[in-house]
Amino acid sequence: MAYSDKVLDHYNNPRNVGALDKSSDEVGTGLVGAPECGDVMRLQIRVNPETQVIEEAKFRTFGCGSAIASSSLATEWVKGKTVDEALGIKNTDIVKELALPPVKIHCSVLAEDAIRAAIGDWKKKNHVSEAVEVAVAAK
Amino acid sequence: MSTVEATPAVPAGVTLPIYMDNHATSPLDPRVLEAMLPYFTGKFGNAASRNHSFGWEAETAVETAREQIAKLIGASAKEIIFTSGATESDNLAIKGIAEMYRERGNHIITQVTEHKAVLDTCKRLEKYGYRVTYLPVKADGLIDLEDLKRAIDDKTILVSIMAANNEIGVLQPIAEIGKLCHEKGIIFHTDGVQSLGKVPIDVNAMNIDVMSLSAHKVYGPKGVGALYVRRRNPRVQIAAQIDGGGHERGMRSGTLNVPGIVGFGKACEIAGEEMEAEATRLKSLRDHLRHKLESALDYVEVNGSWEHRLPGNLNMSFIYVEGESLLMGINDVAVSSGSACTSATLEPSYVLKALGLGDDVAHSSIRFGLGRFNTEAEVDYVADKVIGVVKRLRDLSPLYEMVKEGIDLSKIEWAAH
């Protein structure tokens, strides 16, 4: 299978590899996928409590090149966005950006899940209710 | 993390990309090509033309090839039927025997790690009223002979067990299976594709009745195969699956691929002369590869029996690294993976799963297939490259990090997707 240049670039030079302190209240951690399915992504975000802006994002991924590229791209995209803006990132955007073939769409879905899981974890820690989320989104 | 470590210097005498996937196919030996060339142009006759010199010339060449192939497996030339390849040979053997011996019984025994050409043929026969027993394999990839004994009943007409597996290279106890089948009066077919020219085979000593063979796995051309069909003690009969001019003792009609057959014969002749020395050399290269990888990396596992294995096969799992991403990192080396992502079905290797390995281990597997033209310098380069990429991908792997932190991955509730 031929990989797109963007997938190859993220695979060869993955962005934001690493870990954040998951015990910190400012950090949200999303761990999605399963080893037996061949891909596991861990995406972490550090959110500014005042502005709700994601100031830092880190990932580690076990999976194929497209899974690595999808999660690497996700860390790039969430940085600088508020948590609610980040929730607007769709897997189809990732598919488009990386030119993923149909058999690799699940990699992009997993990356979207990872973003949602990390934000969900952060919200839970900070008791940000759904009502607040809706209010913020309505602004 | 640096990408530099993943790119070892290319040693002198090594040309990239390196081919190390000789279970998939093997390069044509130049000596084989040389033997074939005259039969494409000047000696183009139809081996079935009985009334002129062009036909006689082609027929003589085909008969020479038949002798060369027969000699390598201890058979007589008349017992070799030419086909288009091993998939056809497996189909012809199993369907042809099932049809011919239908009145004697309808039960076939095979095993779970056979090639799809055997498994899918058996599945089709099940639709036509045959019963098929798929024996399990042990953790080392070998069948248990006691399982085979128990599976045999008074309706069993055929046992089909491969000589060597194409993924993990393990060698089944063919001689013991053959002995058992002959005692019970059951026909024994073996898919001998991977073992031909790699390990000694003797159809009489091993009581093999029918054997599928292929040219392109033994440095011959693609598109040519053969079926060994025993003529005496017992005489095995096979119902033709392709009807036509009655070529090949009526078992396989169709004009013979003369240049291909000449190449197949030459490839077998060379294998007969060089097998012993080549096996010793390949074993030493393979052991060297394994040693280098194991010395540099933790959490690596060899899949399948080490003792009962083809000389050129190394199937290894690099746990916590997904196979396709590893292949992507070693893109100047041609090997295969048991990862789901590299298969058309998105399922991890059924062979590795049959050994009882978890899907996660199967996803992490790489098959190295060493062959006649691989060198020690290539093995060193491949090992260094794999080591570099595995280390880099483990730096990226959340699983490797968690294991290093002492987390038991089996205790985590993963959300299967």
Short mmCIF file of C-alpha atoms in Angstrom, two decimals, chain B residues 19-410:
data_model
loop_
_atom_site.label_atom_id
_atom_site.label_comp_id
_atom_site.label_asym_id
_atom_site.label_seq_id
_atom_site.Cartn_x
_atom_site.Cartn_y
_atom_site.Cartn_z
CA TYR B 19 14.55 -9.30 -0.62
CA MET B 20 13.97 -11.48 2.46
CA ASP B 21 10.50 -12.85 1.70
CA ASN B 22 11.43 -16.14 0.06
CA HIS B 23 8.33 -17.99 1.36
CA ALA B 24 6.20 -15.73 -0.82
CA THR B 25 8.28 -16.35 -3.90
CA SER B 26 11.92 -16.74 -4.76
CA PRO B 27 14.00 -15.08 -7.47
CA LEU B 28 14.63 -17.14 -10.58
CA ASP B 29 18.10 -18.71 -10.47
CA PRO B 30 20.07 -17.46 -13.51
CA ARG B 31 20.99 -21.08 -14.30
CA VAL B 32 17.28 -21.87 -14.49
CA LEU B 33 16.64 -18.97 -16.84
CA GLU B 34 19.46 -20.13 -19.08
CA ALA B 35 17.90 -23.60 -19.34
CA MET B 36 14.48 -22.12 -20.14
CA LEU B 37 15.40 -19.58 -22.81
CA PRO B 38 15.70 -21.88 -25.86
CA TYR B 39 12.16 -23.16 -25.24
CA PHE B 40 10.55 -19.76 -25.75
CA THR B 41 11.79 -19.28 -29.29
CA GLY B 42 13.53 -21.95 -31.39
CA LYS B 43 12.25 -24.94 -29.40
CA PHE B 44 8.68 -23.80 -29.16
CA GLY B 45 6.93 -27.06 -30.02
CA ASN B 46 3.84 -28.49 -28.35
CA ALA B 47 4.88 -31.46 -26.22
CA ALA B 48 1.70 -33.22 -27.33
CA SER B 49 2.59 -32.99 -31.05
CA ARG B 50 3.53 -36.58 -31.82
CA ASN B 51 4.26 -36.33 -35.50
CA HIS B 52 7.14 -33.88 -35.97
CA SER B 53 10.49 -32.95 -34.49
CA PHE B 54 9.25 -29.76 -32.83
CA GLY B 55 6.88 -31.82 -30.72
CA TRP B 56 9.46 -34.53 -29.98
CA GLU B 57 11.98 -31.92 -28.88
CA ALA B 58 9.48 -30.36 -26.47
CA GLU B 59 8.37 -33.76 -25.21
CA THR B 60 11.96 -34.81 -24.53
CA ALA B 61 12.55 -31.62 -22.56
CA VAL B 62 9.38 -32.21 -20.51
CA GLU B 63 10.36 -35.79 -19.78
CA THR B 64 13.81 -34.67 -18.63
CA ALA B 65 12.16 -32.21 -16.26
CA ARG B 66 9.84 -34.93 -14.98
CA GLU B 67 12.91 -37.04 -14.15
CA GLN B 68 14.64 -34.12 -12.43
CA ILE B 69 11.64 -33.35 -10.23
CA ALA B 70 10.96 -37.02 -9.46
CA LYS B 71 14.57 -37.56 -8.43
CA LEU B 72 14.42 -34.80 -5.82
CA ILE B 73 11.51 -36.50 -4.02
CA GLY B 74 12.44 -40.15 -4.60
CA ALA B 75 9.59 -40.76 -7.06
CA SER B 76 9.50 -42.11 -10.59
CA ALA B 77 9.02 -39.72 -13.51
CA LYS B 78 5.64 -41.19 -14.46
CA GLU B 79 4.26 -40.11 -11.09
CA ILE B 80 4.68 -36.38 -11.83
CA ILE B 81 1.67 -34.49 -13.23
CA PHE B 82 2.27 -30.90 -14.33
CA THR B 83 -0.12 -28.13 -13.29
CA SER B 84 -0.20 -24.34 -13.28
CA GLY B 85 0.97 -24.10 -9.67
CA ALA B 86 0.46 -25.39 -6.18
CA THR B 87 -3.02 -23.92 -5.74
CA GLU B 88 -4.18 -25.97 -8.70
CA SER B 89 -2.28 -28.99 -7.41
CA ASP B 90 -3.98 -28.77 -4.00
CA ASN B 91 -7.39 -28.38 -5.66
CA LEU B 92 -6.77 -31.28 -8.04
CA ALA B 93 -5.50 -33.56 -5.29
CA ILE B 94 -8.24 -32.96 -2.77
CA LYS B 95 -11.22 -32.60 -5.10
CA GLY B 96 -9.94 -35.33 -7.41
CA ILE B 97 -9.50 -37.83 -4.57
CA ALA B 98 -12.78 -36.85 -2.91
CA GLU B 99 -14.62 -37.47 -6.17
CA MET B 100 -12.82 -40.69 -7.05
CA TYR B 101 -13.20 -42.33 -3.63
CA ARG B 102 -16.69 -41.03 -2.82
CA GLU B 103 -18.10 -44.54 -2.58
CA ARG B 104 -15.49 -45.56 -0.04
CA GLY B 105 -16.18 -42.64 2.27
CA ASN B 106 -16.76 -38.93 2.62
CA HIS B 107 -14.45 -37.95 5.48
CA ILE B 108 -11.32 -35.81 5.05
CA ILE B 109 -8.84 -34.83 7.75
CA THR B 110 -6.67 -31.73 7.52
CA GLN B 111 -5.38 -29.18 10.02
CA VAL B 112 -5.96 -25.53 10.84
CA THR B 113 -2.69 -23.95 9.66
CA GLU B 114 -2.85 -25.32 6.11
CA HIS B 115 -2.58 -22.93 3.19
CA LYS B 116 -5.89 -21.46 2.04
CA ALA B 117 -5.65 -23.53 -1.15
CA VAL B 118 -6.24 -26.58 1.06
CA LEU B 119 -8.60 -25.06 3.63
CA ASP B 120 -10.89 -23.36 1.12
CA THR B 121 -10.96 -26.47 -1.07
CA CYS B 122 -12.04 -28.51 1.96
CA LYS B 123 -14.69 -25.92 2.83
CA ARG B 124 -16.13 -26.22 -0.66
CA LEU B 125 -16.27 -30.00 -0.34
CA GLU B 126 -18.22 -29.60 2.90
CA LYS B 127 -20.93 -27.90 0.86
CA TYR B 128 -21.09 -31.01 -1.30
CA GLY B 129 -21.67 -33.35 1.61
CA TYR B 130 -18.14 -34.23 2.67
CA ARG B 131 -17.18 -34.17 6.34
CA VAL B 132 -13.92 -32.42 7.15
CA THR B 133 -12.01 -32.58 10.44
CA TYR B 134 -9.66 -29.65 11.01
CA LEU B 135 -7.10 -30.83 13.54
CA PRO B 136 -5.77 -28.21 15.96
CA VAL B 137 -2.05 -27.57 16.37
CA LYS B 138 -0.05 -27.42 19.57
CA ALA B 139 1.65 -24.20 20.71
CA ASP B 140 4.69 -25.16 18.63
CA GLY B 141 2.57 -25.39 15.46
CA LEU B 142 2.76 -29.18 15.12
CA ILE B 143 -0.24 -31.48 15.09
CA ASP B 144 -0.63 -34.11 17.79
CA LEU B 145 -0.51 -37.59 16.21
CA GLU B 146 -2.93 -38.84 18.86
CA ASP B 147 -5.47 -36.27 17.62
CA LEU B 148 -5.00 -37.63 14.11
CA LYS B 149 -5.47 -41.24 15.27
CA ARG B 150 -8.66 -40.30 17.09
CA ALA B 151 -10.05 -38.39 14.11
CA ILE B 152 -9.75 -41.34 11.71
CA ASP B 153 -12.97 -43.31 11.21
CA ASP B 154 -14.23 -45.90 8.73
CA LYS B 155 -15.34 -43.18 6.31
CA THR B 156 -11.96 -41.40 6.19
CA ILE B 157 -10.59 -41.40 2.64
CA LEU B 158 -7.96 -38.66 2.77
CA VAL B 159 -5.53 -37.00 5.16
CA SER B 160 -4.03 -33.71 3.93
CA ILE B 161 -1.29 -32.27 6.13
CA MET B 162 1.36 -29.87 4.85
CA ALA B 163 5.06 -30.71 5.08
CA ALA B 164 6.20 -27.19 6.03
CA ASN B 165 4.14 -24.17 6.97
CA ASN B 166 4.46 -21.05 4.83
CA GLU B 167 4.29 -18.58 7.73
CA ILE B 168 6.13 -20.15 10.64
CA GLY B 169 8.13 -22.72 8.67
CA VAL B 170 7.39 -25.58 11.06
CA LEU B 171 7.81 -29.09 9.73
CA GLN B 172 4.96 -31.50 10.44
CA PRO B 173 5.82 -35.12 11.31
CA ILE B 174 5.19 -36.26 7.74
CA ALA B 175 6.85 -39.68 8.01
CA GLU B 176 4.77 -40.60 11.06
CA ILE B 177 1.57 -39.34 9.45
CA GLY B 178 2.35 -41.28 6.27
CA LYS B 179 3.00 -44.47 8.22
CA LEU B 180 -0.26 -44.14 10.10
CA CYS B 181 -2.25 -43.47 6.91
CA HIS B 182 -0.77 -46.49 5.16
CA GLU B 183 -1.57 -48.74 8.11
CA LYS B 184 -5.17 -47.57 7.90
CA GLY B 185 -5.41 -47.64 4.11
CA ILE B 186 -6.06 -43.90 3.87
CA ILE B 187 -4.60 -41.72 1.12
CA PHE B 188 -2.05 -39.20 2.39
CA HIS B 189 -1.70 -35.90 0.55
CA THR B 190 0.85 -33.30 1.60
CA ASP B 191 1.34 -29.74 0.43
CA GLY B 192 5.09 -29.91 -0.12
CA VAL B 193 5.50 -26.44 -1.58
CA GLN B 194 7.65 -24.87 1.13
CA SER B 195 9.74 -27.95 1.84
CA LEU B 196 10.68 -28.88 -1.75
CA GLY B 197 14.41 -28.42 -2.17
CA LYS B 198 14.75 -27.10 1.39
CA VAL B 199 14.61 -30.30 3.45
CA PRO B 200 14.94 -33.92 2.26
CA ILE B 201 11.70 -35.54 1.09
CA ASP B 202 11.33 -39.17 0.05
CA VAL B 203 7.83 -40.17 -0.97
CA ASN B 204 8.48 -43.85 -0.33
CA ALA B 205 10.30 -43.56 2.98
CA MET B 206 7.63 -41.11 4.17
CA ASN B 207 4.63 -42.96 2.70
CA ILE B 208 3.43 -39.89 0.84
CA ASP B 209 0.75 -40.76 -1.75
CA VAL B 210 0.10 -37.37 -3.30
CA MET B 211 2.15 -34.18 -3.00
CA SER B 212 1.63 -30.63 -4.29
CA LEU B 213 4.72 -28.85 -5.61
CA SER B 214 5.54 -25.44 -7.01
CA ALA B 215 8.45 -24.15 -9.08
CA HIS B 216 8.62 -20.54 -7.96
CA LYS B 217 9.39 -21.26 -4.31
CA VAL B 218 12.50 -23.14 -5.30
CA TYR B 219 14.12 -20.54 -7.61
CA GLY B 220 12.10 -21.67 -10.62
CA PRO B 221 9.52 -19.74 -12.66
CA LYS B 222 5.98 -18.78 -11.59
CA GLY B 223 2.99 -20.42 -13.21
CA VAL B 224 4.29 -23.99 -13.02
CA GLY B 225 3.50 -26.62 -10.44
CA ALA B 226 3.23 -30.35 -10.18
CA LEU B 227 1.34 -33.05 -8.39
CA TYR B 228 3.10 -36.21 -7.39
CA VAL B 229 0.60 -39.08 -7.66
CA ARG B 230 1.68 -42.52 -6.41
CA ARG B 231 1.39 -45.30 -9.00
CA ARG B 232 2.15 -48.36 -6.88
CA ASN B 233 1.42 -49.54 -3.32
CA PRO B 234 -1.19 -48.17 -3.55
CA ARG B 235 -2.04 -46.84 -7.02
CA VAL B 236 -3.81 -43.54 -6.35
CA GLN B 237 -6.53 -42.43 -8.75
CA ILE B 238 -7.59 -38.84 -9.19
CA ALA B 239 -10.65 -37.58 -11.02
CA ALA B 240 -9.64 -34.82 -13.45
CA GLN B 241 -10.94 -31.37 -12.60
CA ILE B 242 -10.07 -29.86 -15.97
CA ASP B 243 -11.42 -31.72 -18.99
CA GLY B 244 -9.91 -31.57 -22.44
CA GLY B 245 -7.26 -33.31 -24.45
CA GLY B 246 -6.39 -35.92 -21.84
CA HIS B 247 -2.85 -34.72 -21.19
CA GLU B 248 -0.90 -35.84 -18.13
CA ARG B 249 -2.33 -39.37 -17.94
CA GLY B 250 -5.81 -37.91 -18.21
CA MET B 251 -5.51 -36.14 -14.87
CA ARG B 252 -4.84 -32.65 -16.15
CA SER B 253 -5.68 -31.55 -19.66
CA GLY B 254 -4.08 -28.54 -21.24
CA THR B 255 -1.02 -27.84 -23.38
CA LEU B 256 2.08 -28.02 -21.25
CA ASN B 257 4.05 -24.89 -20.35
CA VAL B 258 7.27 -26.27 -21.77
CA PRO B 259 9.71 -23.45 -20.86
CA GLY B 260 8.25 -23.28 -17.36
CA ILE B 261 8.49 -27.04 -16.94
CA VAL B 262 12.09 -27.05 -18.18
CA GLY B 263 12.82 -24.36 -15.58
CA PHE B 264 11.09 -26.33 -12.84
CA GLY B 265 13.18 -29.37 -13.71
CA LYS B 266 16.43 -27.42 -13.70
CA ALA B 267 15.50 -25.76 -10.39
CA CYS B 268 14.97 -29.20 -8.83
CA GLU B 269 18.23 -30.50 -10.22
CA ILE B 270 20.12 -27.58 -8.67
CA ALA B 271 18.25 -27.98 -5.38
CA GLY B 272 19.18 -31.66 -5.25
CA GLU B 273 22.86 -30.81 -5.66
CA GLU B 274 22.97 -27.84 -3.32
CA MET B 275 20.28 -28.45 -0.70
CA GLU B 276 22.55 -29.78 2.01
CA ALA B 277 25.12 -27.00 1.83
CA GLU B 278 22.44 -24.36 1.34
CA ALA B 279 20.47 -25.54 4.37
CA THR B 280 23.57 -25.33 6.54
CA ARG B 281 24.32 -21.82 5.31
CA LEU B 282 20.74 -20.57 5.69
CA LYS B 283 20.44 -22.02 9.19
CA SER B 284 23.57 -20.21 10.22
CA LEU B 285 22.33 -16.91 8.73
CA ARG B 286 18.94 -17.36 10.38
CA ASP B 287 20.47 -18.16 13.77
CA HIS B 288 22.69 -15.11 13.41
CA LEU B 289 19.65 -12.92 12.66
CA ARG B 290 17.75 -14.28 15.64
CA HIS B 291 20.74 -13.84 17.95
CA LYS B 292 21.32 -10.25 16.87
CA LEU B 293 17.67 -9.31 17.36
CA GLU B 294 17.37 -11.05 20.71
CA SER B 295 20.59 -9.53 22.01
CA ALA B 296 19.46 -5.99 21.26
CA LEU B 297 15.73 -6.11 22.04
CA ASP B 298 13.54 -7.23 24.94
CA TYR B 299 10.04 -8.69 24.51
CA VAL B 300 10.73 -10.62 21.32
CA GLU B 301 9.34 -14.10 20.76
CA VAL B 302 9.96 -16.76 18.13
CA ASN B 303 6.67 -18.16 16.83
CA GLY B 304 6.47 -21.92 16.28
CA SER B 305 8.82 -24.81 16.92
CA TRP B 306 12.48 -23.88 16.61
CA GLU B 307 13.61 -27.48 16.32
CA HIS B 308 11.23 -28.57 13.57
CA ARG B 309 11.60 -25.69 11.17
CA LEU B 310 12.71 -24.82 7.64
CA PRO B 311 16.34 -23.65 7.52
CA GLY B 312 15.48 -20.19 6.11
CA ASN B 313 12.50 -19.27 8.31
CA LEU B 314 12.40 -16.90 11.23
CA ASN B 315 8.98 -15.75 12.44
CA MET B 316 9.26 -13.37 15.34
CA SER B 317 6.96 -11.10 17.28
CA PHE B 318 8.22 -7.73 18.47
CA ILE B 319 5.71 -7.22 21.24
CA TYR B 320 4.25 -3.70 21.76
CA VAL B 321 5.09 -2.78 18.16
CA GLU B 322 2.46 -3.17 15.45
CA GLY B 323 3.69 -5.13 12.43
CA GLU B 324 2.62 -2.80 9.65
CA SER B 325 4.27 0.20 11.26
CA LEU B 326 7.43 -1.88 11.58
CA LEU B 327 7.30 -2.82 7.88
CA MET B 328 6.83 0.87 7.07
CA GLY B 329 10.01 1.69 8.96
CA ILE B 330 12.05 -0.98 7.18
CA ASN B 331 10.77 -0.10 3.75
CA ASP B 332 14.01 -1.03 2.02
CA VAL B 333 13.66 -4.61 3.26
CA ALA B 334 11.01 -6.97 1.85
CA VAL B 335 9.54 -9.19 4.59
CA SER B 336 5.97 -10.07 5.66
CA SER B 337 3.87 -9.46 8.73
CA GLY B 338 1.07 -11.38 10.43
CA SER B 339 -0.56 -8.08 11.33
CA ALA B 340 -4.19 -7.57 10.40
CA CYS B 341 -3.31 -4.28 8.77
CA THR B 342 -1.25 -6.02 6.13
CA SER B 343 -3.96 -8.51 5.21
CA ALA B 344 -6.90 -8.05 2.90
CA THR B 345 -9.31 -9.33 5.54
CA LEU B 346 -8.11 -7.03 8.37
CA GLU B 347 -7.77 -10.19 10.49
CA PRO B 348 -4.44 -11.09 12.06
CA SER B 349 -2.74 -14.28 10.85
CA TYR B 350 -4.91 -17.36 11.41
CA VAL B 351 -1.75 -19.43 11.61
CA LEU B 352 -0.37 -17.49 14.56
CA LYS B 353 -3.78 -17.46 16.24
CA ALA B 354 -3.93 -21.25 15.86
CA LEU B 355 -0.77 -21.48 18.00
CA GLY B 356 -2.78 -19.89 20.79
CA LEU B 357 -1.04 -16.53 20.46
CA GLY B 358 -3.07 -13.47 21.37
CA ASP B 359 -4.09 -11.12 18.60
CA ASP B 360 -1.68 -8.56 20.04
CA VAL B 361 1.26 -10.93 19.50
CA ALA B 362 0.06 -11.80 16.00
CA HIS B 363 -0.19 -8.10 15.14
CA SER B 364 3.48 -7.73 16.12
CA SER B 365 4.89 -10.55 14.01
CA ILE B 366 7.37 -10.42 11.16
CA ARG B 367 8.28 -13.31 8.88
CA PHE B 368 11.85 -13.31 7.63
CA GLY B 369 12.28 -15.71 4.72
CA LEU B 370 15.95 -16.23 3.96
CA GLY B 371 16.93 -17.68 0.62
CA ARG B 372 19.73 -18.71 -1.72
CA PHE B 373 20.76 -15.18 -2.62
CA ASN B 374 20.79 -13.57 0.84
CA THR B 375 24.20 -12.74 2.29
CA GLU B 376 25.54 -12.26 5.79
CA ALA B 377 26.04 -8.55 5.08
CA GLU B 378 22.33 -8.31 4.22
CA VAL B 379 21.36 -10.10 7.42
CA ASP B 380 23.48 -7.67 9.45
CA TYR B 381 21.90 -4.69 7.73
CA VAL B 382 18.35 -6.03 8.20
CA ALA B 383 18.97 -6.81 11.87
CA ASP B 384 20.37 -3.32 12.56
CA LYS B 385 17.50 -1.72 10.70
CA VAL B 386 14.84 -3.73 12.53
CA ILE B 387 16.46 -3.03 15.89
CA GLY B 388 16.51 0.72 15.18
CA VAL B 389 12.90 0.85 14.05
CA VAL B 390 11.58 -1.34 16.88
CA LYS B 391 13.31 0.92 19.41
CA ARG B 392 11.90 4.02 17.76
CA LEU B 393 8.37 2.61 17.64
CA ARG B 394 8.57 1.44 21.24
CA ASP B 395 9.43 5.01 22.22
CA LEU B 396 6.10 5.81 20.57
CA SER B 397 4.21 2.88 22.09
CA PRO B 398 2.00 3.54 25.11
CA LEU B 399 1.94 -0.21 25.76
CA TYR B 400 5.71 -0.52 26.02
CA GLU B 401 5.79 2.48 28.37
CA MET B 402 3.06 1.02 30.56
CA VAL B 403 4.77 -2.36 30.76
CA LYS B 404 8.03 -0.67 31.68
CA GLU B 405 6.15 1.15 34.46
CA GLY B 406 4.99 -2.21 35.77
CA ILE B 407 1.39 -1.98 34.61
CA ASP B 408 -0.28 -5.31 33.82
CA LEU B 409 -1.88 -4.73 30.41
CA SER B 410 -4.21 -7.69 30.87
#
